[in-house]
Amino acid sequence: MKPHKAVWILLTALTALPATAADITVSAAASLSNAFKDIAQSYQQQYPDGRVRLNTAGSGTLLQQAVQGAPVDVLAFADQETMDKAAAKGLIHPQTRRNFARNTLVAATPATSKLTLAQLTDLTKPQFERIAVSNPNSVPAGSYARAALQKAGVWQALQPKIIRTQHVRQTLDYIARGEVDVGFVYRTDAALMKNKVRILRTVPTDKPVSYPIAVTRSGRQQAEAQRFVNYVLSPAGRAILARYGFKQP
């Protein structure tokens, strides 16, 4: 499916959803899917008058949805650059922007694989035939991976081997099913499939993998959206994030 078609389908689906007075829609990076699902459930238990609709995808896709008018109240991305773009387009209240988590990029292989990876330049060796990288133009995990491979001087040489994915969870699925020899995901993603995925090595990044969150200008439930952001930043929210392996900012 082409990216712009996927954005349109998601936008249409979000617009069609019925809303109540305290409903908010939270668009969160794919790598936050499990943690934010738990946070939303915990939030609703603490605030029974609130309802959270969770929308997860690659950060670039979420940004495009917001640009095209999707009814979003809170944005949570996997990098600062995407939130910078949202701010530049006037989509968020800048004073509500906060960093709430950190992560680590890793190279991972199927659990049954015998491959080892001492350094990124080893990916040019024949035993690495298929390498999954999320679209670096729209997915932070892909952007971090491209920067690391460019720094190692192997990005161009690896192009014939690279399989591009729509988001980091698709990369994780490819690795878990053994459809690629290696892929770049976050440590928190790999931890979700310990029996199917094995981390080969941590991938150093020049920029820290940090997650910002903010309330949108277009949301109709500004107070509710801010209350949810506050909950993510609270000890209860941080405890859930820590349970999934996210570090404090």
mmCIF file of C-alpha atoms in Angstrom:
data_model
loop_
_atom_site.group_PDB
_atom_site.id
_atom_site.type_symbol
_atom_site.label_atom_id
_atom_site.label_comp_id
_atom_site.label_asym_id
_atom_site.label_seq_id
_atom_site.Cartn_x
_atom_site.Cartn_y
_atom_site.Cartn_z
ATOM 1 C CA MET A 1 0.000 0.000 0.000
ATOM 2 C CA LYS A 2 1.368 3.438 -0.921
ATOM 3 C CA PRO A 3 2.152 5.691 2.108
ATOM 4 C CA HIS A 4 -0.232 8.513 1.066
ATOM 5 C CA LYS A 5 -3.081 5.993 0.627
ATOM 6 C CA ALA A 6 -2.381 4.544 4.075
ATOM 7 C CA VAL A 7 -2.475 8.033 5.583
ATOM 8 C CA TRP A 8 -5.827 8.740 3.898
ATOM 9 C CA ILE A 9 -7.361 5.487 5.114
ATOM 10 C CA LEU A 10 -6.227 6.140 8.693
ATOM 11 C CA LEU A 11 -7.421 9.740 8.505
ATOM 12 C CA THR A 12 -10.839 8.624 7.290
ATOM 13 C CA ALA A 13 -11.086 5.996 10.018
ATOM 14 C CA LEU A 14 -10.193 8.491 12.749
ATOM 15 C CA THR A 15 -12.662 11.062 11.486
ATOM 16 C CA ALA A 16 -15.442 8.479 11.382
ATOM 17 C CA LEU A 17 -15.016 7.466 15.006
ATOM 18 C CA PRO A 18 -17.751 8.846 17.306
ATOM 19 C CA ALA A 19 -16.561 11.116 20.102
ATOM 20 C CA THR A 20 -17.967 11.888 23.528
ATOM 21 C CA ALA A 21 -17.331 14.948 25.659
ATOM 22 C CA ALA A 22 -14.200 13.557 27.337
ATOM 23 C CA ASP A 23 -12.815 11.515 24.437
ATOM 24 C CA ILE A 24 -9.307 12.269 23.266
ATOM 25 C CA THR A 25 -7.272 10.747 20.450
ATOM 26 C CA VAL A 26 -3.609 10.098 21.182
ATOM 27 C CA SER A 27 -1.367 9.536 18.176
ATOM 28 C CA ALA A 28 1.758 7.725 19.355
ATOM 29 C CA ALA A 29 4.825 6.277 17.648
ATOM 30 C CA ALA A 30 4.570 2.567 16.823
ATOM 31 C CA SER A 31 7.295 1.711 19.331
ATOM 32 C CA LEU A 32 5.043 3.063 22.099
ATOM 33 C CA SER A 33 2.089 0.820 21.196
ATOM 34 C CA ASN A 34 2.210 -1.612 24.115
ATOM 35 C CA ALA A 35 3.258 0.880 26.776
ATOM 36 C CA PHE A 36 0.665 3.474 25.743
ATOM 37 C CA LYS A 37 -2.085 0.863 25.627
ATOM 38 C CA ASP A 38 -1.336 0.101 29.282
ATOM 39 C CA ILE A 39 -1.025 3.791 30.131
ATOM 40 C CA ALA A 40 -4.407 4.505 28.523
ATOM 41 C CA GLN A 41 -6.050 1.700 30.503
ATOM 42 C CA SER A 42 -4.459 2.876 33.751
ATOM 43 C CA TYR A 43 -5.431 6.481 33.002
ATOM 44 C CA GLN A 44 -9.064 5.521 32.431
ATOM 45 C CA GLN A 45 -9.118 3.578 35.677
ATOM 46 C CA GLN A 46 -7.915 6.656 37.540
ATOM 47 C CA TYR A 47 -10.157 9.041 35.582
ATOM 48 C CA PRO A 48 -13.377 7.159 34.674
ATOM 49 C CA ASP A 49 -14.721 10.286 32.950
ATOM 50 C CA GLY A 50 -11.894 10.179 30.414
ATOM 51 C CA ARG A 51 -11.665 8.040 27.281
ATOM 52 C CA VAL A 52 -8.460 7.564 25.271
ATOM 53 C CA ARG A 53 -8.466 6.416 21.665
ATOM 54 C CA LEU A 54 -4.995 5.273 20.716
ATOM 55 C CA ASN A 55 -3.693 5.667 17.160
ATOM 56 C CA THR A 56 -0.220 4.223 16.506
ATOM 57 C CA ALA A 57 1.958 4.346 13.386
ATOM 58 C CA GLY A 58 5.327 5.606 12.235
ATOM 59 C CA SER A 59 5.980 9.138 13.497
ATOM 60 C CA GLY A 60 6.089 10.560 9.971
ATOM 61 C CA THR A 61 2.700 9.016 9.151
ATOM 62 C CA LEU A 62 1.212 10.455 12.357
ATOM 63 C CA LEU A 63 2.546 13.889 11.437
ATOM 64 C CA GLN A 64 0.971 13.672 7.976
ATOM 65 C CA GLN A 65 -2.370 12.668 9.514
ATOM 66 C CA ALA A 66 -2.263 15.750 11.755
ATOM 67 C CA VAL A 67 -1.259 17.994 8.843
ATOM 68 C CA GLN A 68 -4.218 16.679 6.824
ATOM 69 C CA GLY A 69 -6.644 17.473 9.623
ATOM 70 C CA ALA A 70 -7.036 14.230 11.555
ATOM 71 C CA PRO A 71 -8.804 14.846 14.905
ATOM 72 C CA VAL A 72 -5.789 14.383 17.181
ATOM 73 C CA ASP A 73 -5.470 15.752 20.724
ATOM 74 C CA VAL A 74 -2.015 14.501 21.740
ATOM 75 C CA LEU A 75 1.067 13.723 19.647
ATOM 76 C CA ALA A 76 3.904 11.490 20.920
ATOM 77 C CA PHE A 77 6.812 10.865 18.548
ATOM 78 C CA ALA A 78 10.004 8.797 18.625
ATOM 79 C CA ASP A 79 12.281 11.694 17.746
ATOM 80 C CA GLN A 80 12.664 15.416 18.249
ATOM 81 C CA GLU A 81 12.848 16.214 14.532
ATOM 82 C CA THR A 82 9.257 15.131 13.834
ATOM 83 C CA MET A 83 7.974 17.186 16.785
ATOM 84 C CA ASP A 84 10.050 20.136 15.521
ATOM 85 C CA LYS A 85 8.176 19.832 12.212
ATOM 86 C CA ALA A 86 4.845 19.695 14.032
ATOM 87 C CA ALA A 87 5.804 22.839 15.947
ATOM 88 C CA ALA A 88 6.932 24.606 12.758
ATOM 89 C CA LYS A 89 3.536 23.855 11.179
ATOM 90 C CA GLY A 90 1.730 25.250 14.216
ATOM 91 C CA LEU A 91 0.169 21.902 15.118
ATOM 92 C CA ILE A 92 1.080 21.869 18.819
ATOM 93 C CA HIS A 93 1.056 24.152 21.845
ATOM 94 C CA PRO A 94 4.844 24.598 22.310
ATOM 95 C CA GLN A 95 4.507 25.195 26.050
ATOM 96 C CA THR A 96 3.005 21.706 26.495
ATOM 97 C CA ARG A 97 5.931 19.906 24.825
ATOM 98 C CA ARG A 98 7.857 17.576 27.139
ATOM 99 C CA ASN A 99 10.385 14.784 26.727
ATOM 100 C CA PHE A 100 9.116 11.693 28.514
ATOM 101 C CA ALA A 101 11.283 8.686 27.561
ATOM 102 C CA ARG A 102 14.519 7.489 25.984
ATOM 103 C CA ASN A 103 15.335 4.347 24.036
ATOM 104 C CA THR A 104 18.245 2.547 22.364
ATOM 105 C CA LEU A 105 18.632 1.403 18.760
ATOM 106 C CA VAL A 106 19.798 -2.194 18.275
ATOM 107 C CA ALA A 107 20.565 -4.577 15.437
ATOM 108 C CA ALA A 108 18.614 -7.794 15.921
ATOM 109 C CA THR A 109 18.424 -11.176 14.204
ATOM 110 C CA PRO A 110 16.025 -14.131 14.390
ATOM 111 C CA ALA A 111 16.509 -16.049 17.655
ATOM 112 C CA THR A 112 17.534 -19.178 15.754
ATOM 113 C CA SER A 113 20.188 -17.368 13.718
ATOM 114 C CA LYS A 114 23.883 -18.163 14.286
ATOM 115 C CA LEU A 115 25.029 -14.799 12.916
ATOM 116 C CA THR A 116 27.244 -12.449 14.895
ATOM 117 C CA LEU A 117 27.878 -8.755 14.318
ATOM 118 C CA ALA A 118 31.094 -7.332 15.784
ATOM 119 C CA GLN A 119 30.731 -4.040 13.902
ATOM 120 C CA LEU A 120 28.335 -2.478 11.424
ATOM 121 C CA THR A 121 30.777 -2.900 8.539
ATOM 122 C CA ASP A 122 30.296 -6.671 8.925
ATOM 123 C CA LEU A 123 26.863 -6.195 7.317
ATOM 124 C CA THR A 124 28.626 -6.037 3.943
ATOM 125 C CA LYS A 125 29.640 -9.705 4.351
ATOM 126 C CA PRO A 126 27.787 -12.305 2.231
ATOM 127 C CA GLN A 127 26.053 -13.972 5.198
ATOM 128 C CA PHE A 128 23.916 -10.855 5.654
ATOM 129 C CA GLU A 129 21.652 -11.064 2.602
ATOM 130 C CA ARG A 130 18.538 -9.171 3.742
ATOM 131 C CA ILE A 131 18.547 -6.198 6.127
ATOM 132 C CA ALA A 132 15.301 -4.582 7.332
ATOM 133 C CA VAL A 133 15.368 -0.815 7.846
ATOM 134 C CA SER A 134 12.250 1.313 8.396
ATOM 135 C CA ASN A 135 11.750 4.097 5.861
ATOM 136 C CA PRO A 136 14.374 6.643 6.989
ATOM 137 C CA ASN A 137 12.405 9.507 5.440
ATOM 138 C CA SER A 138 9.389 9.020 7.709
ATOM 139 C CA VAL A 139 10.318 6.655 10.553
ATOM 140 C CA PRO A 140 12.763 7.737 13.285
ATOM 141 C CA ALA A 141 14.174 4.200 13.758
ATOM 142 C CA GLY A 142 15.052 4.168 10.059
ATOM 143 C CA SER A 143 16.548 7.632 10.259
ATOM 144 C CA TYR A 144 18.715 6.643 13.237
ATOM 145 C CA ALA A 145 19.801 3.461 11.423
ATOM 146 C CA ARG A 146 20.666 5.330 8.219
ATOM 147 C CA ALA A 147 22.769 7.864 10.144
ATOM 148 C CA ALA A 148 24.656 5.058 11.922
ATOM 149 C CA LEU A 149 25.289 3.171 8.678
ATOM 150 C CA GLN A 150 26.367 6.363 6.920
ATOM 151 C CA LYS A 151 28.807 7.066 9.752
ATOM 152 C CA ALA A 152 30.168 3.521 9.347
ATOM 153 C CA GLY A 153 30.565 4.210 5.622
ATOM 154 C CA VAL A 154 28.381 1.298 4.446
ATOM 155 C CA TRP A 155 24.959 2.856 3.742
ATOM 156 C CA GLN A 156 25.350 2.972 -0.042
ATOM 157 C CA ALA A 157 27.042 -0.427 -0.249
ATOM 158 C CA LEU A 158 24.143 -2.026 1.643
ATOM 159 C CA GLN A 159 21.354 -0.639 -0.565
ATOM 160 C CA PRO A 160 20.865 -3.879 -2.579
ATOM 161 C CA LYS A 161 20.322 -5.764 0.691
ATOM 162 C CA ILE A 162 18.012 -3.309 2.439
ATOM 163 C CA ILE A 163 14.292 -4.082 2.812
ATOM 164 C CA ARG A 164 12.380 -0.924 3.728
ATOM 165 C CA THR A 165 9.468 -1.187 6.151
ATOM 166 C CA GLN A 166 6.634 1.213 7.019
ATOM 167 C CA HIS A 167 7.382 1.310 10.737
ATOM 168 C CA VAL A 168 9.600 -0.274 13.365
ATOM 169 C CA ARG A 169 7.047 -2.926 14.380
ATOM 170 C CA GLN A 170 6.963 -4.194 10.786
ATOM 171 C CA THR A 171 10.748 -4.511 10.961
ATOM 172 C CA LEU A 172 10.358 -6.475 14.191
ATOM 173 C CA ASP A 173 7.846 -8.803 12.534
ATOM 174 C CA TYR A 174 10.190 -9.437 9.596
ATOM 175 C CA ILE A 175 12.969 -10.399 12.019
ATOM 176 C CA ALA A 176 10.718 -12.595 14.160
ATOM 177 C CA ARG A 177 9.463 -14.492 11.096
ATOM 178 C CA GLY A 178 13.004 -14.980 9.786
ATOM 179 C CA GLU A 179 12.279 -13.048 6.608
ATOM 180 C CA VAL A 180 15.456 -10.978 7.043
ATOM 181 C CA ASP A 181 18.882 -11.757 8.490
ATOM 182 C CA VAL A 182 19.033 -8.602 10.566
ATOM 183 C CA GLY A 183 16.942 -5.516 11.239
ATOM 184 C CA PHE A 184 17.144 -2.254 13.154
ATOM 185 C CA VAL A 185 14.625 -1.854 15.980
ATOM 186 C CA TYR A 186 14.535 -0.341 19.438
ATOM 187 C CA ARG A 187 15.630 -2.347 22.438
ATOM 188 C CA THR A 188 12.085 -2.103 23.818
ATOM 189 C CA ASP A 189 10.730 -3.694 20.618
ATOM 190 C CA ALA A 190 13.183 -6.597 20.728
ATOM 191 C CA ALA A 191 12.280 -7.193 24.377
ATOM 192 C CA LEU A 192 8.687 -7.915 23.371
ATOM 193 C CA MET A 193 9.775 -10.960 21.364
ATOM 194 C CA LYS A 194 12.634 -12.433 23.361
ATOM 195 C CA ASN A 195 11.777 -15.943 22.206
ATOM 196 C CA LYS A 196 11.860 -14.979 18.522
ATOM 197 C CA VAL A 197 14.400 -12.152 18.303
ATOM 198 C CA ARG A 198 17.999 -11.897 19.504
ATOM 199 C CA ILE A 199 19.901 -8.627 19.862
ATOM 200 C CA LEU A 200 23.228 -8.699 18.023
ATOM 201 C CA ARG A 201 24.544 -5.361 19.236
ATOM 202 C CA THR A 202 23.605 -1.896 20.409
ATOM 203 C CA VAL A 203 23.867 0.682 17.635
ATOM 204 C CA PRO A 204 25.397 3.996 18.793
ATOM 205 C CA THR A 205 23.475 7.066 17.614
ATOM 206 C CA ASP A 206 24.818 10.609 17.416
ATOM 207 C CA LYS A 207 21.481 11.922 18.608
ATOM 208 C CA PRO A 208 19.795 10.371 21.654
ATOM 209 C CA VAL A 209 16.616 8.411 20.917
ATOM 210 C CA SER A 210 14.240 10.605 22.888
ATOM 211 C CA TYR A 211 10.453 10.800 22.827
ATOM 212 C CA PRO A 212 8.575 14.138 23.002
ATOM 213 C CA ILE A 213 4.865 14.576 23.698
ATOM 214 C CA ALA A 214 2.616 17.631 23.237
ATOM 215 C CA VAL A 215 -1.002 18.794 23.125
ATOM 216 C CA THR A 216 -2.264 19.769 19.676
ATOM 217 C CA ARG A 217 -3.830 23.138 18.862
ATOM 218 C CA SER A 218 -6.704 21.528 16.943
ATOM 219 C CA GLY A 219 -7.912 19.229 19.714
ATOM 220 C CA ARG A 220 -11.344 19.947 21.169
ATOM 221 C CA GLN A 221 -10.493 18.550 24.610
ATOM 222 C CA GLN A 222 -7.513 20.684 25.589
ATOM 223 C CA ALA A 223 -7.854 20.173 29.346
ATOM 224 C CA GLU A 224 -8.348 16.423 28.950
ATOM 225 C CA ALA A 225 -5.375 16.205 26.588
ATOM 226 C CA GLN A 226 -3.161 18.046 29.072
ATOM 227 C CA ARG A 227 -4.392 15.770 31.864
ATOM 228 C CA PHE A 228 -3.316 12.736 29.811
ATOM 229 C CA VAL A 229 0.110 14.284 29.112
ATOM 230 C CA ASN A 230 0.506 14.948 32.830
ATOM 231 C CA TYR A 231 -0.360 11.311 33.521
ATOM 232 C CA VAL A 232 2.303 10.065 31.094
ATOM 233 C CA LEU A 233 4.820 12.238 32.964
ATOM 234 C CA SER A 234 3.580 11.125 36.394
ATOM 235 C CA PRO A 235 5.187 8.368 38.510
ATOM 236 C CA ALA A 236 2.400 6.006 37.399
ATOM 237 C CA GLY A 237 3.071 6.703 33.705
ATOM 238 C CA ARG A 238 6.833 6.446 34.125
ATOM 239 C CA ALA A 239 6.448 3.118 35.948
ATOM 240 C CA ILE A 240 4.574 1.652 32.977
ATOM 241 C CA LEU A 241 7.165 2.976 30.536
ATOM 242 C CA ALA A 242 9.958 1.526 32.691
ATOM 243 C CA ARG A 243 8.217 -1.855 32.702
ATOM 244 C CA TYR A 244 8.607 -1.926 28.915
ATOM 245 C CA GLY A 245 12.254 -0.875 29.116
ATOM 246 C CA PHE A 246 11.992 2.835 28.362
ATOM 247 C CA LYS A 247 14.459 5.035 30.218
ATOM 248 C CA GLN A 248 13.701 8.383 31.781
ATOM 249 C CA PRO A 249 14.560 11.419 29.626
#
